[in-house]
Amino acid sequence: WSADDSTLVSTGMEGAVYEYNILSEGRQSDIVVKGTAFSCVIVHTDHASNGNTMYVVGSDRCLREVCGGLLTDTVEAGATLGQLV
């Protein structure tokens, strides 16, 4: 959930990350990385721009940054990351 509870983000074993806007009752964005089983996602809301940035990890040993439905950065972790806090 986002800090203001207006956005729900989720990941899946099929390699998808979904961002839902609770206020408009619809999917706001999604991204799919085939061959990766995602295990955790967190969301950061930038109050100045009112935009969300998601950070997601999975079976491919990468930390990914997703913003506005676009993959904006990928960092090779060298180990499988299972949880973000």
mmCIF file of N, CA and C in Angstrom:
data_model
loop_
_atom_site.group_PDB
_atom_site.id
_atom_site.type_symbol
_atom_site.label_atom_id
_atom_site.label_comp_id
_atom_site.label_asym_id
_atom_site.label_seq_id
_atom_site.Cartn_x
_atom_site.Cartn_y
_atom_site.Cartn_z
ATOM 1 N N TRP A 1 0.834 -1.179 0.000
ATOM 2 C CA TRP A 1 0.000 0.000 0.000
ATOM 3 C C TRP A 1 0.878 1.241 0.000
ATOM 4 N N SER A 2 0.374 2.302 -0.644
ATOM 5 C CA SER A 2 1.072 3.587 -0.573
ATOM 6 C C SER A 2 0.794 4.221 0.788
ATOM 7 N N ALA A 3 1.559 5.252 1.122
ATOM 8 C CA ALA A 3 1.432 5.898 2.429
ATOM 9 C C ALA A 3 0.037 6.465 2.674
ATOM 10 N N ASP A 4 -0.631 6.932 1.615
ATOM 11 C CA ASP A 4 -1.969 7.509 1.782
ATOM 12 C C ASP A 4 -3.093 6.504 1.487
ATOM 13 N N ASP A 5 -2.736 5.251 1.307
ATOM 14 C CA ASP A 5 -3.691 4.156 1.051
ATOM 15 C C ASP A 5 -4.483 4.305 -0.242
ATOM 16 N N SER A 6 -4.014 5.123 -1.174
ATOM 17 C CA SER A 6 -4.729 5.284 -2.440
ATOM 18 C C SER A 6 -4.241 4.309 -3.506
ATOM 19 N N THR A 7 -3.104 3.650 -3.264
ATOM 20 C CA THR A 7 -2.506 2.763 -4.259
ATOM 21 C C THR A 7 -2.128 1.436 -3.619
ATOM 22 N N LEU A 8 -2.447 0.354 -4.315
ATOM 23 C CA LEU A 8 -2.059 -0.989 -3.913
ATOM 24 C C LEU A 8 -1.141 -1.531 -4.990
ATOM 25 N N VAL A 9 -0.012 -2.103 -4.602
ATOM 26 C CA VAL A 9 0.896 -2.729 -5.563
ATOM 27 C C VAL A 9 1.019 -4.200 -5.214
ATOM 28 N N SER A 10 1.201 -5.036 -6.245
ATOM 29 C CA SER A 10 1.351 -6.465 -6.010
ATOM 30 C C SER A 10 2.297 -7.064 -7.045
ATOM 31 N N THR A 11 2.860 -8.202 -6.693
ATOM 32 C CA THR A 11 3.753 -8.928 -7.593
ATOM 33 C C THR A 11 3.242 -10.341 -7.739
ATOM 34 N N GLY A 12 3.811 -11.040 -8.728
ATOM 35 C CA GLY A 12 3.395 -12.409 -8.922
ATOM 36 C C GLY A 12 4.523 -13.303 -9.388
ATOM 37 N N MET A 13 4.310 -14.571 -9.215
ATOM 38 C CA MET A 13 5.294 -15.565 -9.627
ATOM 39 C C MET A 13 5.426 -15.623 -11.144
ATOM 40 N N GLU A 14 4.483 -15.027 -11.870
ATOM 41 C CA GLU A 14 4.532 -15.006 -13.334
ATOM 42 C C GLU A 14 5.367 -13.854 -13.876
ATOM 43 N N GLY A 15 5.961 -13.054 -12.986
ATOM 44 C CA GLY A 15 6.836 -11.964 -13.412
ATOM 45 C C GLY A 15 6.134 -10.639 -13.617
ATOM 46 N N ALA A 16 4.979 -10.464 -13.002
ATOM 47 C CA ALA A 16 4.211 -9.230 -13.184
ATOM 48 C C ALA A 16 4.231 -8.376 -11.920
ATOM 49 N N VAL A 17 4.207 -7.070 -12.130
ATOM 50 C CA VAL A 17 4.044 -6.088 -11.052
ATOM 51 C C VAL A 17 2.848 -5.230 -11.439
ATOM 52 N N TYR A 18 1.878 -5.128 -10.550
ATOM 53 C CA TYR A 18 0.669 -4.373 -10.826
ATOM 54 C C TYR A 18 0.529 -3.226 -9.827
ATOM 55 N N GLU A 19 0.044 -2.101 -10.327
ATOM 56 C CA GLU A 19 -0.238 -0.935 -9.497
ATOM 57 C C GLU A 19 -1.710 -0.573 -9.697
ATOM 58 N N TYR A 20 -2.465 -0.612 -8.609
ATOM 59 C CA TYR A 20 -3.892 -0.316 -8.662
ATOM 60 C C TYR A 20 -4.187 0.986 -7.941
ATOM 61 N N ASN A 21 -5.014 1.820 -8.560
ATOM 62 C CA ASN A 21 -5.483 3.047 -7.930
ATOM 63 C C ASN A 21 -6.827 2.733 -7.295
ATOM 64 N N ILE A 22 -6.869 2.765 -5.979
ATOM 65 C CA ILE A 22 -8.085 2.412 -5.247
ATOM 66 C C ILE A 22 -9.188 3.438 -5.473
ATOM 67 N N LEU A 23 -8.831 4.706 -5.597
ATOM 68 C CA LEU A 23 -9.833 5.770 -5.765
ATOM 69 C C LEU A 23 -10.557 5.668 -7.096
ATOM 70 N N SER A 24 -9.829 5.323 -8.163
ATOM 71 C CA SER A 24 -10.475 5.199 -9.474
ATOM 72 C C SER A 24 -10.896 3.764 -9.765
ATOM 73 N N GLU A 25 -10.601 2.860 -8.822
ATOM 74 C CA GLU A 25 -10.992 1.454 -8.919
ATOM 75 C C GLU A 25 -10.469 0.774 -10.173
ATOM 76 N N GLY A 26 -9.228 1.057 -10.544
ATOM 77 C CA GLY A 26 -8.682 0.416 -11.737
ATOM 78 C C GLY A 26 -7.172 0.248 -11.675
ATOM 79 N N ARG A 27 -6.682 -0.548 -12.611
ATOM 80 C CA ARG A 27 -5.241 -0.744 -12.706
ATOM 81 C C ARG A 27 -4.605 0.499 -13.297
ATOM 82 N N GLN A 28 -3.596 1.005 -12.616
ATOM 83 C CA GLN A 28 -2.912 2.212 -13.051
ATOM 84 C C GLN A 28 -1.736 1.878 -13.969
ATOM 85 N N SER A 29 -1.006 0.806 -13.642
ATOM 86 C CA SER A 29 0.124 0.399 -14.481
ATOM 87 C C SER A 29 0.465 -1.053 -14.218
ATOM 88 N N ASP A 30 1.219 -1.625 -15.136
ATOM 89 C CA ASP A 30 1.729 -2.972 -14.949
ATOM 90 C C ASP A 30 2.999 -3.141 -15.765
ATOM 91 N N ILE A 31 3.816 -4.066 -15.336
ATOM 92 C CA ILE A 31 5.031 -4.412 -16.062
ATOM 93 C C ILE A 31 5.235 -5.908 -15.883
ATOM 94 N N VAL A 32 5.691 -6.582 -16.935
ATOM 95 C CA VAL A 32 5.919 -8.019 -16.888
ATOM 96 C C VAL A 32 7.347 -8.306 -17.342
ATOM 97 N N VAL A 33 8.066 -9.082 -16.533
ATOM 98 C CA VAL A 33 9.409 -9.538 -16.879
ATOM 99 C C VAL A 33 9.330 -11.065 -16.936
ATOM 100 N N LYS A 34 9.249 -11.600 -18.142
ATOM 101 C CA LYS A 34 9.091 -13.047 -18.312
ATOM 102 C C LYS A 34 10.310 -13.786 -17.773
ATOM 103 N N GLY A 35 10.051 -14.917 -17.127
ATOM 104 C CA GLY A 35 11.123 -15.739 -16.598
ATOM 105 C C GLY A 35 11.585 -15.354 -15.203
ATOM 106 N N THR A 36 10.956 -14.351 -14.610
ATOM 107 C CA THR A 36 11.318 -13.920 -13.257
ATOM 108 C C THR A 36 10.120 -14.100 -12.333
ATOM 109 N N ALA A 37 10.342 -14.747 -11.210
ATOM 110 C CA ALA A 37 9.302 -14.900 -10.202
ATOM 111 C C ALA A 37 9.525 -13.814 -9.155
ATOM 112 N N PHE A 38 8.685 -12.788 -9.162
ATOM 113 C CA PHE A 38 8.825 -11.701 -8.202
ATOM 114 C C PHE A 38 8.294 -12.131 -6.842
ATOM 115 N N SER A 39 8.983 -11.699 -5.779
ATOM 116 C CA SER A 39 8.602 -12.116 -4.435
ATOM 117 C C SER A 39 8.194 -10.955 -3.532
ATOM 118 N N CYS A 40 8.605 -9.729 -3.867
ATOM 119 C CA CYS A 40 8.296 -8.609 -2.985
ATOM 120 C C CYS A 40 8.339 -7.291 -3.752
ATOM 121 N N VAL A 41 7.471 -6.370 -3.362
ATOM 122 C CA VAL A 41 7.457 -5.029 -3.939
ATOM 123 C C VAL A 41 7.128 -4.032 -2.830
ATOM 124 N N ILE A 42 7.777 -2.872 -2.879
ATOM 125 C CA ILE A 42 7.427 -1.769 -1.990
ATOM 126 C C ILE A 42 7.171 -0.542 -2.859
ATOM 127 N N VAL A 43 6.426 0.405 -2.323
ATOM 128 C CA VAL A 43 6.092 1.602 -3.084
ATOM 129 C C VAL A 43 6.482 2.849 -2.285
ATOM 130 N N HIS A 44 7.058 3.815 -2.998
ATOM 131 C CA HIS A 44 7.400 5.112 -2.412
ATOM 132 C C HIS A 44 6.610 6.174 -3.173
ATOM 133 N N THR A 45 5.892 7.020 -2.448
ATOM 134 C CA THR A 45 5.124 8.094 -3.070
ATOM 135 C C THR A 45 5.881 9.405 -2.919
ATOM 136 N N ASP A 46 6.149 10.047 -4.052
ATOM 137 C CA ASP A 46 6.765 11.380 -4.049
ATOM 138 C C ASP A 46 5.623 12.391 -3.980
ATOM 139 N N HIS A 47 5.482 13.039 -2.848
ATOM 140 C CA HIS A 47 4.350 13.945 -2.644
ATOM 141 C C HIS A 47 4.449 15.209 -3.496
ATOM 142 N N ALA A 48 5.649 15.578 -3.895
ATOM 143 C CA ALA A 48 5.812 16.764 -4.750
ATOM 144 C C ALA A 48 5.223 16.520 -6.140
ATOM 145 N N SER A 49 5.480 15.336 -6.690
ATOM 146 C CA SER A 49 4.977 15.031 -8.038
ATOM 147 C C SER A 49 3.718 14.173 -8.014
ATOM 148 N N ASN A 50 3.350 13.688 -6.816
ATOM 149 C CA ASN A 50 2.207 12.796 -6.642
ATOM 150 C C ASN A 50 2.367 11.507 -7.453
ATOM 151 N N GLY A 51 3.619 11.090 -7.668
ATOM 152 C CA GLY A 51 3.894 9.868 -8.408
ATOM 153 C C GLY A 51 4.459 8.792 -7.501
ATOM 154 N N ASN A 52 4.295 7.549 -7.926
ATOM 155 C CA ASN A 52 4.792 6.409 -7.163
ATOM 156 C C ASN A 52 5.998 5.788 -7.846
ATOM 157 N N THR A 53 6.949 5.352 -7.044
ATOM 158 C CA THR A 53 8.078 4.568 -7.518
ATOM 159 C C THR A 53 8.026 3.239 -6.784
ATOM 160 N N MET A 54 8.103 2.144 -7.545
ATOM 161 C CA MET A 54 8.066 0.815 -6.948
ATOM 162 C C MET A 54 9.443 0.181 -7.055
ATOM 163 N N TYR A 55 9.803 -0.574 -6.029
ATOM 164 C CA TYR A 55 11.036 -1.343 -6.019
ATOM 165 C C TYR A 55 10.639 -2.801 -5.859
ATOM 166 N N VAL A 56 11.158 -3.662 -6.749
ATOM 167 C CA VAL A 56 10.715 -5.047 -6.792
ATOM 168 C C VAL A 56 11.915 -5.984 -6.890
ATOM 169 N N VAL A 57 11.815 -7.136 -6.219
ATOM 170 C CA VAL A 57 12.865 -8.156 -6.263
ATOM 171 C C VAL A 57 12.255 -9.502 -6.606
ATOM 172 N N GLY A 58 13.134 -10.383 -7.111
ATOM 173 C CA GLY A 58 12.654 -11.710 -7.462
ATOM 174 C C GLY A 58 13.775 -12.695 -7.651
ATOM 175 N N SER A 59 13.468 -13.743 -8.386
ATOM 176 C CA SER A 59 14.367 -14.883 -8.533
ATOM 177 C C SER A 59 15.597 -14.612 -9.391
ATOM 178 N N ASP A 60 15.642 -13.497 -10.090
ATOM 179 C CA ASP A 60 16.763 -13.234 -11.001
ATOM 180 C C ASP A 60 17.901 -12.437 -10.364
ATOM 181 N N ARG A 61 17.857 -12.269 -9.043
ATOM 182 C CA ARG A 61 18.921 -11.602 -8.286
ATOM 183 C C ARG A 61 19.075 -10.120 -8.621
ATOM 184 N N CYS A 62 17.990 -9.480 -9.010
ATOM 185 C CA CYS A 62 18.027 -8.061 -9.368
ATOM 186 C C CYS A 62 17.054 -7.267 -8.500
ATOM 187 N N LEU A 63 17.431 -6.021 -8.236
ATOM 188 C CA LEU A 63 16.544 -5.040 -7.632
ATOM 189 C C LEU A 63 16.128 -4.114 -8.765
ATOM 190 N N ARG A 64 14.820 -4.007 -8.979
ATOM 191 C CA ARG A 64 14.323 -3.185 -10.083
ATOM 192 C C ARG A 64 13.552 -1.990 -9.552
ATOM 193 N N GLU A 65 13.690 -0.864 -10.276
ATOM 194 C CA GLU A 65 12.929 0.343 -9.984
ATOM 195 C C GLU A 65 11.929 0.536 -11.114
ATOM 196 N N VAL A 66 10.664 0.696 -10.756
ATOM 197 C CA VAL A 66 9.592 0.885 -11.730
ATOM 198 C C VAL A 66 8.880 2.185 -11.400
ATOM 199 N N CYS A 67 8.750 3.051 -12.396
ATOM 200 C CA CYS A 67 8.100 4.342 -12.199
ATOM 201 C C CYS A 67 7.193 4.626 -13.392
ATOM 202 N N GLY A 68 5.943 4.928 -13.122
ATOM 203 C CA GLY A 68 5.008 5.235 -14.199
ATOM 204 C C GLY A 68 4.798 4.095 -15.170
ATOM 205 N N GLY A 69 4.920 2.864 -14.682
ATOM 206 C CA GLY A 69 4.738 1.703 -15.540
ATOM 207 C C GLY A 69 5.938 1.370 -16.399
ATOM 208 N N LEU A 70 7.054 2.050 -16.171
ATOM 209 C CA LEU A 70 8.275 1.814 -16.944
ATOM 210 C C LEU A 70 9.392 1.333 -16.029
ATOM 211 N N LEU A 71 10.167 0.381 -16.513
ATOM 212 C CA LEU A 71 11.344 -0.076 -15.790
ATOM 213 C C LEU A 71 12.417 0.986 -15.938
ATOM 214 N N THR A 72 12.773 1.663 -14.833
ATOM 215 C CA THR A 72 13.694 2.795 -14.916
ATOM 216 C C THR A 72 15.112 2.455 -14.488
ATOM 217 N N ASP A 73 15.291 1.370 -13.695
ATOM 218 C CA ASP A 73 16.648 1.002 -13.282
ATOM 219 C C ASP A 73 16.657 -0.452 -12.831
ATOM 220 N N THR A 74 17.781 -1.116 -13.043
ATOM 221 C CA THR A 74 17.994 -2.487 -12.588
ATOM 222 C C THR A 74 19.379 -2.590 -11.989
ATOM 223 N N VAL A 75 19.469 -3.162 -10.800
ATOM 224 C CA VAL A 75 20.747 -3.346 -10.127
ATOM 225 C C VAL A 75 20.928 -4.834 -9.844
ATOM 226 N N GLU A 76 22.037 -5.409 -10.310
ATOM 227 C CA GLU A 76 22.379 -6.794 -10.052
ATOM 228 C C GLU A 76 22.816 -6.909 -8.596
ATOM 229 N N ALA A 77 22.125 -7.761 -7.816
ATOM 230 C CA ALA A 77 22.424 -7.872 -6.394
ATOM 231 C C ALA A 77 23.473 -8.942 -6.095
ATOM 232 N N GLY A 78 23.641 -9.915 -6.972
ATOM 233 C CA GLY A 78 24.598 -10.981 -6.728
ATOM 234 C C GLY A 78 24.082 -12.088 -5.847
ATOM 235 N N ALA A 79 22.882 -11.912 -5.308
ATOM 236 C CA ALA A 79 22.233 -12.925 -4.475
ATOM 237 C C ALA A 79 20.730 -12.751 -4.636
ATOM 238 N N THR A 80 20.001 -13.820 -4.391
ATOM 239 C CA THR A 80 18.552 -13.727 -4.483
ATOM 240 C C THR A 80 18.022 -12.916 -3.313
ATOM 241 N N LEU A 81 17.268 -11.878 -3.629
ATOM 242 C CA LEU A 81 16.644 -11.027 -2.616
ATOM 243 C C LEU A 81 15.193 -11.471 -2.477
ATOM 244 N N GLY A 82 14.771 -11.751 -1.273
ATOM 245 C CA GLY A 82 13.425 -12.258 -1.081
ATOM 246 C C GLY A 82 12.464 -11.284 -0.446
ATOM 247 N N GLN A 83 13.014 -10.270 0.235
ATOM 248 C CA GLN A 83 12.141 -9.364 0.964
ATOM 249 C C GLN A 83 12.726 -7.969 1.002
ATOM 250 N N LEU A 84 11.873 -6.968 0.858
ATOM 251 C CA LEU A 84 12.245 -5.560 0.998
ATOM 252 C C LEU A 84 11.478 -5.001 2.191
ATOM 253 N N VAL A 85 12.110 -4.158 2.957
ATOM 254 C CA VAL A 85 11.444 -3.576 4.124
ATOM 255 C C VAL A 85 11.583 -2.076 4.102
#
